[in-house]
Amino acid sequence: MPGKLYLCATPIGNLEDITLRVLRVLKEVDLIAAEDTRNSIKLLNHFDIKTPMTSYHEYNKIEKAYQLVEKMQQGQNIALITDAGTPGISDPGEDLVRICQESGIGVTSLPGAAACITALTMSGLPARRFAFEAFLPREKKERERILASLKNETRTIILYEAPHHLRKTLEELYETLGDRGIALCRELTKKYETVFPTYISGAMAYYEKEEPRGEFVLVIQGKSFQEIQKEQQESWESLTLEEHMAHYENQDISRKEAMKLVAKDRGISKREVYGKLLEHLQ
């Protein structure tokens, strides 16, 4: 019988956040694949876990995944752990899961800590709908593309950021998104855990004077539907009524239907559109 892959969530700071199920599985599996064995050995030693470890990280994720799958095909059970949090969330674990599924290896996830969810629930911002972007790309064009795509995002946005990049990222967010509400969460579950609810401009002013310390999760307010509707209406109103009508009529939309669409775009009645068009003809 083939073995199985266990995705084991580990604490993001406070060691008490590990589950009893994760501890049992880490002791029972044949092998633990860890993102950084030097970091994970501290966790295993703390809980007196003697299971052998092997490294699985960004730089060996594909080649090593096939080696691990081969072991599971031979009957070994393997647990995957990341440096902190849930495997597969902003780490190479997603590639191992995909290759396991393609190879017919069973995968199960043992729930536990995740920095993005922890920060979201503490932020005070809407949590029903959210967009998780993890770390923004470092490559300039790709970073600009992602930021531009977030400009009209109506869901709450979650980003990760390192302290030495925080000031620059806040500036870019302000330039692209405007002055949105933001909660800066750091040192989550640890002794000096802080949640700083403010606006992007307020965060920029604060960290001009204070040195950013610790890993950050940024939870950012999404754009309201009212803001988007207002911007769209202002965009339409920058056109003359004839230009607005031509926009639709050039798409082979009938004049009658075009008047309906123009009225909807501008927030006025169809009769008003008809009347203004008549005025321009006189």
PDB file of C-alpha atoms in Angstrom, residues 9-272:
ATOM      1  CA  ALA A   9       0.572  23.181  10.485  1.00  0.00           C
ATOM      2  CA  THR A  10       3.193  24.378  12.970  1.00  0.00           C
ATOM      3  CA  PRO A  11       3.109  27.404  15.330  1.00  0.00           C
ATOM      4  CA  ILE A  12       3.762  30.873  13.906  1.00  0.00           C
ATOM      5  CA  GLY A  13       5.296  31.964  17.202  1.00  0.00           C
ATOM      6  CA  ASN A  14       3.715  30.474  20.297  1.00  0.00           C
ATOM      7  CA  LEU A  15       4.601  26.784  20.643  1.00  0.00           C
ATOM      8  CA  GLU A  16       1.349  26.114  22.497  1.00  0.00           C
ATOM      9  CA  ASP A  17      -0.527  26.567  19.208  1.00  0.00           C
ATOM     10  CA  ILE A  18       0.543  23.170  17.855  1.00  0.00           C
ATOM     11  CA  THR A  19      -2.286  20.615  17.858  1.00  0.00           C
ATOM     12  CA  LEU A  20      -2.281  17.224  19.551  1.00  0.00           C
ATOM     13  CA  ARG A  21      -2.999  15.610  16.178  1.00  0.00           C
ATOM     14  CA  VAL A  22       0.044  17.236  14.568  1.00  0.00           C
ATOM     15  CA  LEU A  23       2.267  16.070  17.439  1.00  0.00           C
ATOM     16  CA  ARG A  24       0.985  12.509  17.095  1.00  0.00           C
ATOM     17  CA  VAL A  25       1.459  12.431  13.311  1.00  0.00           C
ATOM     18  CA  LEU A  26       4.968  13.916  13.498  1.00  0.00           C
ATOM     19  CA  LYS A  27       5.912  11.061  15.849  1.00  0.00           C
ATOM     20  CA  GLU A  28       4.236   8.340  13.772  1.00  0.00           C
ATOM     21  CA  VAL A  29       5.332   9.149  10.190  1.00  0.00           C
ATOM     22  CA  ASP A  30       8.449   7.657   8.627  1.00  0.00           C
ATOM     23  CA  LEU A  31       9.929  10.982   7.542  1.00  0.00           C
ATOM     24  CA  ILE A  32       9.432  14.732   8.057  1.00  0.00           C
ATOM     25  CA  ALA A  33      10.116  17.050   5.106  1.00  0.00           C
ATOM     26  CA  ALA A  34      10.979  20.483   6.512  1.00  0.00           C
ATOM     27  CA  GLU A  35      11.495  23.847   4.822  1.00  0.00           C
ATOM     28  CA  ASP A  36      14.511  24.543   7.050  1.00  0.00           C
ATOM     29  CA  THR A  37      15.761  21.589   9.095  1.00  0.00           C
ATOM     30  CA  ARG A  38      17.873  23.892  11.292  1.00  0.00           C
ATOM     31  CA  ASN A  39      14.745  25.787  12.312  1.00  0.00           C
ATOM     32  CA  SER A  40      12.478  22.741  12.608  1.00  0.00           C
ATOM     33  CA  ILE A  41      14.883  20.734  14.784  1.00  0.00           C
ATOM     34  CA  LYS A  42      14.206  23.230  17.597  1.00  0.00           C
ATOM     35  CA  LEU A  43      10.481  22.477  17.372  1.00  0.00           C
ATOM     36  CA  LEU A  44      11.023  18.713  17.254  1.00  0.00           C
ATOM     37  CA  ASN A  45      13.462  18.777  20.167  1.00  0.00           C
ATOM     38  CA  HIS A  46      11.027  20.828  22.244  1.00  0.00           C
ATOM     39  CA  PHE A  47       8.365  18.122  21.851  1.00  0.00           C
ATOM     40  CA  ASP A  48      10.863  15.224  22.010  1.00  0.00           C
ATOM     41  CA  ILE A  49      10.134  14.051  18.458  1.00  0.00           C
ATOM     42  CA  LYS A  50      12.859  11.769  17.044  1.00  0.00           C
ATOM     43  CA  THR A  51      11.473  11.213  13.514  1.00  0.00           C
ATOM     44  CA  PRO A  52      14.129  11.612  10.754  1.00  0.00           C
ATOM     45  CA  MET A  53      14.039  14.859   8.764  1.00  0.00           C
ATOM     46  CA  THR A  54      14.918  15.868   5.220  1.00  0.00           C
ATOM     47  CA  SER A  55      14.952  19.308   3.612  1.00  0.00           C
ATOM     48  CA  TYR A  56      12.253  20.434   1.181  1.00  0.00           C
ATOM     49  CA  HIS A  57      12.497  24.076   0.126  1.00  0.00           C
ATOM     50  CA  GLU A  58      12.138  26.538  -2.759  1.00  0.00           C
ATOM     51  CA  TYR A  59      15.431  25.541  -4.402  1.00  0.00           C
ATOM     52  CA  ASN A  60      14.871  21.775  -4.529  1.00  0.00           C
ATOM     53  CA  LYS A  61      11.063  21.668  -4.573  1.00  0.00           C
ATOM     54  CA  ILE A  62      10.529  19.843  -7.888  1.00  0.00           C
ATOM     55  CA  GLU A  63      13.399  17.333  -7.891  1.00  0.00           C
ATOM     56  CA  LYS A  64      12.891  16.570  -4.188  1.00  0.00           C
ATOM     57  CA  ALA A  65       9.125  16.244  -4.622  1.00  0.00           C
ATOM     58  CA  TYR A  66       9.601  13.307  -7.000  1.00  0.00           C
ATOM     59  CA  GLN A  67      12.036  11.692  -4.563  1.00  0.00           C
ATOM     60  CA  LEU A  68       9.480  12.031  -1.753  1.00  0.00           C
ATOM     61  CA  VAL A  69       6.684  10.682  -3.958  1.00  0.00           C
ATOM     62  CA  GLU A  70       8.837   7.636  -4.745  1.00  0.00           C
ATOM     63  CA  LYS A  71       9.226   6.986  -1.012  1.00  0.00           C
ATOM     64  CA  MET A  72       5.466   7.268  -0.506  1.00  0.00           C
ATOM     65  CA  GLN A  73       4.845   4.902  -3.418  1.00  0.00           C
ATOM     66  CA  GLN A  74       7.035   2.415  -1.542  1.00  0.00           C
ATOM     67  CA  GLY A  75       4.766   2.725   1.502  1.00  0.00           C
ATOM     68  CA  GLN A  76       6.352   5.489   3.607  1.00  0.00           C
ATOM     69  CA  ASN A  77       4.194   8.155   5.273  1.00  0.00           C
ATOM     70  CA  ILE A  78       5.663  11.673   5.121  1.00  0.00           C
ATOM     71  CA  ALA A  79       4.783  14.842   7.044  1.00  0.00           C
ATOM     72  CA  LEU A  80       5.475  18.230   5.471  1.00  0.00           C
ATOM     73  CA  ILE A  81       6.171  21.199   7.743  1.00  0.00           C
ATOM     74  CA  THR A  82       7.076  24.772   6.944  1.00  0.00           C
ATOM     75  CA  ASP A  83       9.113  27.216   9.032  1.00  0.00           C
ATOM     76  CA  ALA A  84       5.874  28.507  10.558  1.00  0.00           C
ATOM     77  CA  GLY A  85       2.203  28.077   9.770  1.00  0.00           C
ATOM     78  CA  THR A  86       0.350  25.893   7.295  1.00  0.00           C
ATOM     79  CA  PRO A  87       2.278  24.178   4.451  1.00  0.00           C
ATOM     80  CA  GLY A  88       1.203  25.251   0.983  1.00  0.00           C
ATOM     81  CA  ILE A  89       0.394  28.829   2.040  1.00  0.00           C
ATOM     82  CA  SER A  90       3.059  31.027   0.443  1.00  0.00           C
ATOM     83  CA  ASP A  91       5.659  28.223   0.366  1.00  0.00           C
ATOM     84  CA  PRO A  92       6.737  25.376  -1.984  1.00  0.00           C
ATOM     85  CA  GLY A  93       4.373  22.885  -0.362  1.00  0.00           C
ATOM     86  CA  GLU A  94       1.778  23.499  -3.083  1.00  0.00           C
ATOM     87  CA  ASP A  95       4.100  21.910  -5.671  1.00  0.00           C
ATOM     88  CA  LEU A  96       4.555  18.758  -3.594  1.00  0.00           C
ATOM     89  CA  VAL A  97       0.769  18.476  -3.153  1.00  0.00           C
ATOM     90  CA  ARG A  98       0.200  18.822  -6.905  1.00  0.00           C
ATOM     91  CA  ILE A  99       2.817  16.178  -7.759  1.00  0.00           C
ATOM     92  CA  CYS A 100       1.373  13.816  -5.120  1.00  0.00           C
ATOM     93  CA  GLN A 101      -2.090  14.165  -6.597  1.00  0.00           C
ATOM     94  CA  GLU A 102      -0.782  13.609 -10.115  1.00  0.00           C
ATOM     95  CA  SER A 103       0.956  10.461  -8.857  1.00  0.00           C
ATOM     96  CA  GLY A 104      -2.080   9.077  -7.033  1.00  0.00           C
ATOM     97  CA  ILE A 105      -0.656   9.685  -3.547  1.00  0.00           C
ATOM     98  CA  GLY A 106      -3.198  10.603  -0.844  1.00  0.00           C
ATOM     99  CA  VAL A 107      -2.841  14.026   0.795  1.00  0.00           C
ATOM    100  CA  THR A 108      -4.438  15.262   3.992  1.00  0.00           C
ATOM    101  CA  SER A 109      -4.098  18.577   5.816  1.00  0.00           C
ATOM    102  CA  LEU A 110      -3.897  18.921   9.591  1.00  0.00           C
ATOM    103  CA  PRO A 111      -5.290  22.392  10.365  1.00  0.00           C
ATOM    104  CA  GLY A 112      -3.530  24.869  12.574  1.00  0.00           C
ATOM    105  CA  ALA A 113      -1.932  28.296  12.618  1.00  0.00           C
ATOM    106  CA  ALA A 114      -1.801  30.572   9.547  1.00  0.00           C
ATOM    107  CA  ALA A 115      -0.492  34.127   9.866  1.00  0.00           C
ATOM    108  CA  CYS A 116      -2.855  35.507   7.216  1.00  0.00           C
ATOM    109  CA  ILE A 117      -5.998  34.250   8.963  1.00  0.00           C
ATOM    110  CA  THR A 118      -4.710  35.207  12.414  1.00  0.00           C
ATOM    111  CA  ALA A 119      -4.077  38.781  11.254  1.00  0.00           C
ATOM    112  CA  LEU A 120      -7.375  39.047   9.365  1.00  0.00           C
ATOM    113  CA  THR A 121      -9.428  38.065  12.390  1.00  0.00           C
ATOM    114  CA  MET A 122      -7.621  40.629  14.568  1.00  0.00           C
ATOM    115  CA  SER A 123      -7.638  43.493  12.056  1.00  0.00           C
ATOM    116  CA  GLY A 124     -11.161  44.806  12.569  1.00  0.00           C
ATOM    117  CA  LEU A 125     -11.595  44.909   8.780  1.00  0.00           C
ATOM    118  CA  PRO A 126     -14.282  42.918   6.892  1.00  0.00           C
ATOM    119  CA  ALA A 127     -13.366  39.219   6.942  1.00  0.00           C
ATOM    120  CA  ARG A 128     -16.147  37.642   4.869  1.00  0.00           C
ATOM    121  CA  ARG A 129     -14.293  38.189   1.579  1.00  0.00           C
ATOM    122  CA  PHE A 130     -10.534  38.620   1.279  1.00  0.00           C
ATOM    123  CA  ALA A 131      -7.711  38.487  -1.275  1.00  0.00           C
ATOM    124  CA  PHE A 132      -4.443  36.946  -0.061  1.00  0.00           C
ATOM    125  CA  GLU A 133      -1.380  38.118  -2.005  1.00  0.00           C
ATOM    126  CA  ALA A 134       1.391  36.969   0.386  1.00  0.00           C
ATOM    127  CA  PHE A 135       4.697  38.754  -0.455  1.00  0.00           C
ATOM    128  CA  LEU A 136       4.565  41.156  -3.401  1.00  0.00           C
ATOM    129  CA  PRO A 137       7.005  40.228  -6.209  1.00  0.00           C
ATOM    130  CA  ARG A 138      10.413  41.906  -6.027  1.00  0.00           C
ATOM    131  CA  GLU A 139      10.699  42.214  -9.824  1.00  0.00           C
ATOM    132  CA  LYS A 140       9.610  45.790 -10.640  1.00  0.00           C
ATOM    133  CA  LYS A 141       7.242  45.205 -13.578  1.00  0.00           C
ATOM    134  CA  GLU A 142       5.537  42.202 -11.992  1.00  0.00           C
ATOM    135  CA  ARG A 143       5.175  44.155  -8.732  1.00  0.00           C
ATOM    136  CA  GLU A 144       3.586  47.096 -10.557  1.00  0.00           C
ATOM    137  CA  ARG A 145       1.208  44.719 -12.338  1.00  0.00           C
ATOM    138  CA  ILE A 146       0.058  43.107  -9.091  1.00  0.00           C
ATOM    139  CA  LEU A 147      -0.380  46.475  -7.350  1.00  0.00           C
ATOM    140  CA  ALA A 148      -2.391  47.807 -10.311  1.00  0.00           C
ATOM    141  CA  SER A 149      -4.628  44.730 -10.159  1.00  0.00           C
ATOM    142  CA  LEU A 150      -5.382  45.527  -6.494  1.00  0.00           C
ATOM    143  CA  LYS A 151      -6.468  49.110  -7.195  1.00  0.00           C
ATOM    144  CA  ASN A 152     -10.140  48.214  -7.647  1.00  0.00           C
ATOM    145  CA  GLU A 153     -10.136  45.153  -5.373  1.00  0.00           C
ATOM    146  CA  THR A 154     -13.276  45.286  -3.219  1.00  0.00           C
ATOM    147  CA  ARG A 155     -12.222  42.447  -0.903  1.00  0.00           C
ATOM    148  CA  THR A 156      -9.990  42.963   2.140  1.00  0.00           C
ATOM    149  CA  ILE A 157      -6.364  42.522   0.980  1.00  0.00           C
ATOM    150  CA  ILE A 158      -3.723  40.601   2.961  1.00  0.00           C
ATOM    151  CA  LEU A 159       0.013  41.024   2.302  1.00  0.00           C
ATOM    152  CA  TYR A 160       3.164  39.777   4.024  1.00  0.00           C
ATOM    153  CA  GLU A 161       6.168  42.080   4.352  1.00  0.00           C
ATOM    154  CA  ALA A 162       9.635  42.016   5.869  1.00  0.00           C
ATOM    155  CA  PRO A 163      10.630  44.935   8.135  1.00  0.00           C
ATOM    156  CA  HIS A 164      13.373  46.255   5.831  1.00  0.00           C
ATOM    157  CA  HIS A 165      10.912  46.586   2.920  1.00  0.00           C
ATOM    158  CA  LEU A 166       7.951  47.971   4.876  1.00  0.00           C
ATOM    159  CA  ARG A 167       8.457  51.703   4.280  1.00  0.00           C
ATOM    160  CA  LYS A 168       8.822  51.325   0.515  1.00  0.00           C
ATOM    161  CA  THR A 169       5.790  49.025   0.324  1.00  0.00           C
ATOM    162  CA  LEU A 170       3.634  51.484   2.272  1.00  0.00           C
ATOM    163  CA  GLU A 171       4.641  54.259  -0.143  1.00  0.00           C
ATOM    164  CA  GLU A 172       3.720  52.101  -3.148  1.00  0.00           C
ATOM    165  CA  LEU A 173       0.388  51.147  -1.589  1.00  0.00           C
ATOM    166  CA  TYR A 174      -0.417  54.811  -0.952  1.00  0.00           C
ATOM    167  CA  GLU A 175       0.482  55.773  -4.532  1.00  0.00           C
ATOM    168  CA  THR A 176      -1.556  52.942  -6.056  1.00  0.00           C
ATOM    169  CA  LEU A 177      -4.514  52.424  -3.713  1.00  0.00           C
ATOM    170  CA  GLY A 178      -4.844  55.830  -2.083  1.00  0.00           C
ATOM    171  CA  ASP A 179      -5.278  56.359   1.645  1.00  0.00           C
ATOM    172  CA  ARG A 180      -7.066  53.164   2.681  1.00  0.00           C
ATOM    173  CA  GLY A 181      -7.668  51.764   6.143  1.00  0.00           C
ATOM    174  CA  ILE A 182      -4.929  49.316   7.143  1.00  0.00           C
ATOM    175  CA  ALA A 183      -4.032  47.121  10.113  1.00  0.00           C
ATOM    176  CA  LEU A 184      -0.331  46.343  10.567  1.00  0.00           C
ATOM    177  CA  CYS A 185       0.030  43.092  12.509  1.00  0.00           C
ATOM    178  CA  ARG A 186       3.417  41.962  13.779  1.00  0.00           C
ATOM    179  CA  GLU A 187       4.949  39.340  16.070  1.00  0.00           C
ATOM    180  CA  LEU A 188       1.681  37.410  15.937  1.00  0.00           C
ATOM    181  CA  THR A 189       1.059  35.016  18.885  1.00  0.00           C
ATOM    182  CA  LYS A 190       4.345  36.140  20.482  1.00  0.00           C
ATOM    183  CA  LYS A 191       5.029  38.190  23.621  1.00  0.00           C
ATOM    184  CA  TYR A 192       5.251  41.534  21.782  1.00  0.00           C
ATOM    185  CA  GLU A 193       2.332  40.940  19.410  1.00  0.00           C
ATOM    186  CA  THR A 194       0.875  44.233  18.128  1.00  0.00           C
ATOM    187  CA  VAL A 195      -2.023  45.215  15.885  1.00  0.00           C
ATOM    188  CA  PHE A 196      -1.841  48.807  14.637  1.00  0.00           C
ATOM    189  CA  PRO A 197      -5.126  49.903  12.978  1.00  0.00           C
ATOM    190  CA  THR A 198      -4.676  53.156  11.050  1.00  0.00           C
ATOM    191  CA  TYR A 199      -4.631  54.506   7.500  1.00  0.00           C
ATOM    192  CA  ILE A 200      -1.797  53.979   5.034  1.00  0.00           C
ATOM    193  CA  SER A 201      -0.758  57.637   5.488  1.00  0.00           C
ATOM    194  CA  GLY A 202      -0.736  57.160   9.266  1.00  0.00           C
ATOM    195  CA  ALA A 203       1.444  54.058   8.976  1.00  0.00           C
ATOM    196  CA  MET A 204       3.862  55.932   6.694  1.00  0.00           C
ATOM    197  CA  ALA A 205       4.149  58.802   9.182  1.00  0.00           C
ATOM    198  CA  TYR A 206       4.648  56.437  12.130  1.00  0.00           C
ATOM    199  CA  TYR A 207       7.387  54.393  10.463  1.00  0.00           C
ATOM    200  CA  GLU A 208       9.229  57.492   9.285  1.00  0.00           C
ATOM    201  CA  LYS A 209      10.136  57.946  12.950  1.00  0.00           C
ATOM    202  CA  GLU A 210      10.085  54.354  14.193  1.00  0.00           C
ATOM    203  CA  GLU A 211      12.235  51.486  12.916  1.00  0.00           C
ATOM    204  CA  PRO A 212      10.081  48.592  11.626  1.00  0.00           C
ATOM    205  CA  ARG A 213      10.787  45.403  13.567  1.00  0.00           C
ATOM    206  CA  GLY A 214       9.495  41.866  13.115  1.00  0.00           C
ATOM    207  CA  GLU A 215       7.630  40.212  10.255  1.00  0.00           C
ATOM    208  CA  PHE A 216       4.490  42.080   9.210  1.00  0.00           C
ATOM    209  CA  VAL A 217       1.083  41.048   7.953  1.00  0.00           C
ATOM    210  CA  LEU A 218      -0.687  43.997   6.302  1.00  0.00           C
ATOM    211  CA  VAL A 219      -4.486  43.831   6.215  1.00  0.00           C
ATOM    212  CA  ILE A 220      -5.832  46.504   3.867  1.00  0.00           C
ATOM    213  CA  GLN A 221      -9.360  47.774   3.362  1.00  0.00           C
ATOM    214  CA  GLY A 222     -10.876  46.929  -0.010  1.00  0.00           C
ATOM    215  CA  LYS A 223     -12.338  49.586  -2.272  1.00  0.00           C
ATOM    216  CA  SER A 224     -16.033  50.182  -1.655  1.00  0.00           C
ATOM    217  CA  PHE A 225     -18.578  49.556  -4.408  1.00  0.00           C
ATOM    218  CA  GLN A 226     -19.742  53.149  -3.908  1.00  0.00           C
ATOM    219  CA  GLU A 227     -16.243  54.463  -4.714  1.00  0.00           C
ATOM    220  CA  ILE A 228     -16.056  52.356  -7.866  1.00  0.00           C
ATOM    221  CA  GLN A 229     -19.547  53.427  -8.966  1.00  0.00           C
ATOM    222  CA  LYS A 230     -18.680  57.086  -8.356  1.00  0.00           C
ATOM    223  CA  GLU A 231     -15.441  56.830 -10.368  1.00  0.00           C
ATOM    224  CA  GLN A 232     -17.240  55.101 -13.237  1.00  0.00           C
ATOM    225  CA  GLN A 233     -19.946  57.764 -13.250  1.00  0.00           C
ATOM    226  CA  GLU A 234     -17.333  60.561 -13.240  1.00  0.00           C
ATOM    227  CA  SER A 235     -15.597  58.836 -16.146  1.00  0.00           C
ATOM    228  CA  TRP A 236     -18.815  58.753 -18.173  1.00  0.00           C
ATOM    229  CA  GLU A 237     -19.608  62.366 -17.301  1.00  0.00           C
ATOM    230  CA  SER A 238     -16.262  63.450 -18.759  1.00  0.00           C
ATOM    231  CA  LEU A 239     -17.744  62.508 -22.152  1.00  0.00           C
ATOM    232  CA  THR A 240     -20.310  64.604 -23.959  1.00  0.00           C
ATOM    233  CA  LEU A 241     -23.723  62.988 -24.274  1.00  0.00           C
ATOM    234  CA  GLU A 242     -23.121  62.421 -28.008  1.00  0.00           C
ATOM    235  CA  GLU A 243     -19.751  60.751 -27.307  1.00  0.00           C
ATOM    236  CA  HIS A 244     -21.370  58.550 -24.692  1.00  0.00           C
ATOM    237  CA  MET A 245     -24.120  57.537 -27.128  1.00  0.00           C
ATOM    238  CA  ALA A 246     -21.532  56.883 -29.857  1.00  0.00           C
ATOM    239  CA  HIS A 247     -19.644  54.542 -27.479  1.00  0.00           C
ATOM    240  CA  TYR A 248     -22.613  52.163 -27.552  1.00  0.00           C
ATOM    241  CA  GLU A 249     -23.912  52.795 -31.061  1.00  0.00           C
ATOM    242  CA  ASN A 250     -20.477  51.957 -32.473  1.00  0.00           C
ATOM    243  CA  GLN A 251     -20.975  48.491 -30.952  1.00  0.00           C
ATOM    244  CA  ASP A 252     -24.099  48.016 -33.131  1.00  0.00           C
ATOM    245  CA  ILE A 253     -26.404  48.708 -30.184  1.00  0.00           C
ATOM    246  CA  SER A 254     -29.696  50.316 -31.200  1.00  0.00           C
ATOM    247  CA  ARG A 255     -30.225  53.986 -30.394  1.00  0.00           C
ATOM    248  CA  LYS A 256     -33.091  53.150 -28.056  1.00  0.00           C
ATOM    249  CA  GLU A 257     -30.982  50.617 -26.104  1.00  0.00           C
ATOM    250  CA  ALA A 258     -27.998  52.993 -26.114  1.00  0.00           C
ATOM    251  CA  MET A 259     -30.127  55.665 -24.438  1.00  0.00           C
ATOM    252  CA  LYS A 260     -31.059  53.187 -21.700  1.00  0.00           C
ATOM    253  CA  LEU A 261     -27.408  52.329 -21.090  1.00  0.00           C
ATOM    254  CA  VAL A 262     -26.339  55.993 -21.075  1.00  0.00           C
ATOM    255  CA  ALA A 263     -29.083  56.812 -18.590  1.00  0.00           C
ATOM    256  CA  LYS A 264     -27.946  53.975 -16.310  1.00  0.00           C
ATOM    257  CA  ASP A 265     -24.259  55.010 -16.548  1.00  0.00           C
ATOM    258  CA  ARG A 266     -25.041  58.629 -15.661  1.00  0.00           C
ATOM    259  CA  GLY A 267     -27.638  57.905 -13.006  1.00  0.00           C
ATOM    260  CA  ILE A 268     -30.384  59.821 -14.823  1.00  0.00           C
ATOM    261  CA  SER A 269     -33.623  58.841 -16.533  1.00  0.00           C
ATOM    262  CA  LYS A 270     -33.932  57.808 -20.175  1.00  0.00           C
ATOM    263  CA  ARG A 271     -36.293  60.764 -20.668  1.00  0.00           C
ATOM    264  CA  GLU A 272     -33.564  63.170 -19.518  1.00  0.00           C
TER     265      GLU A 272
END
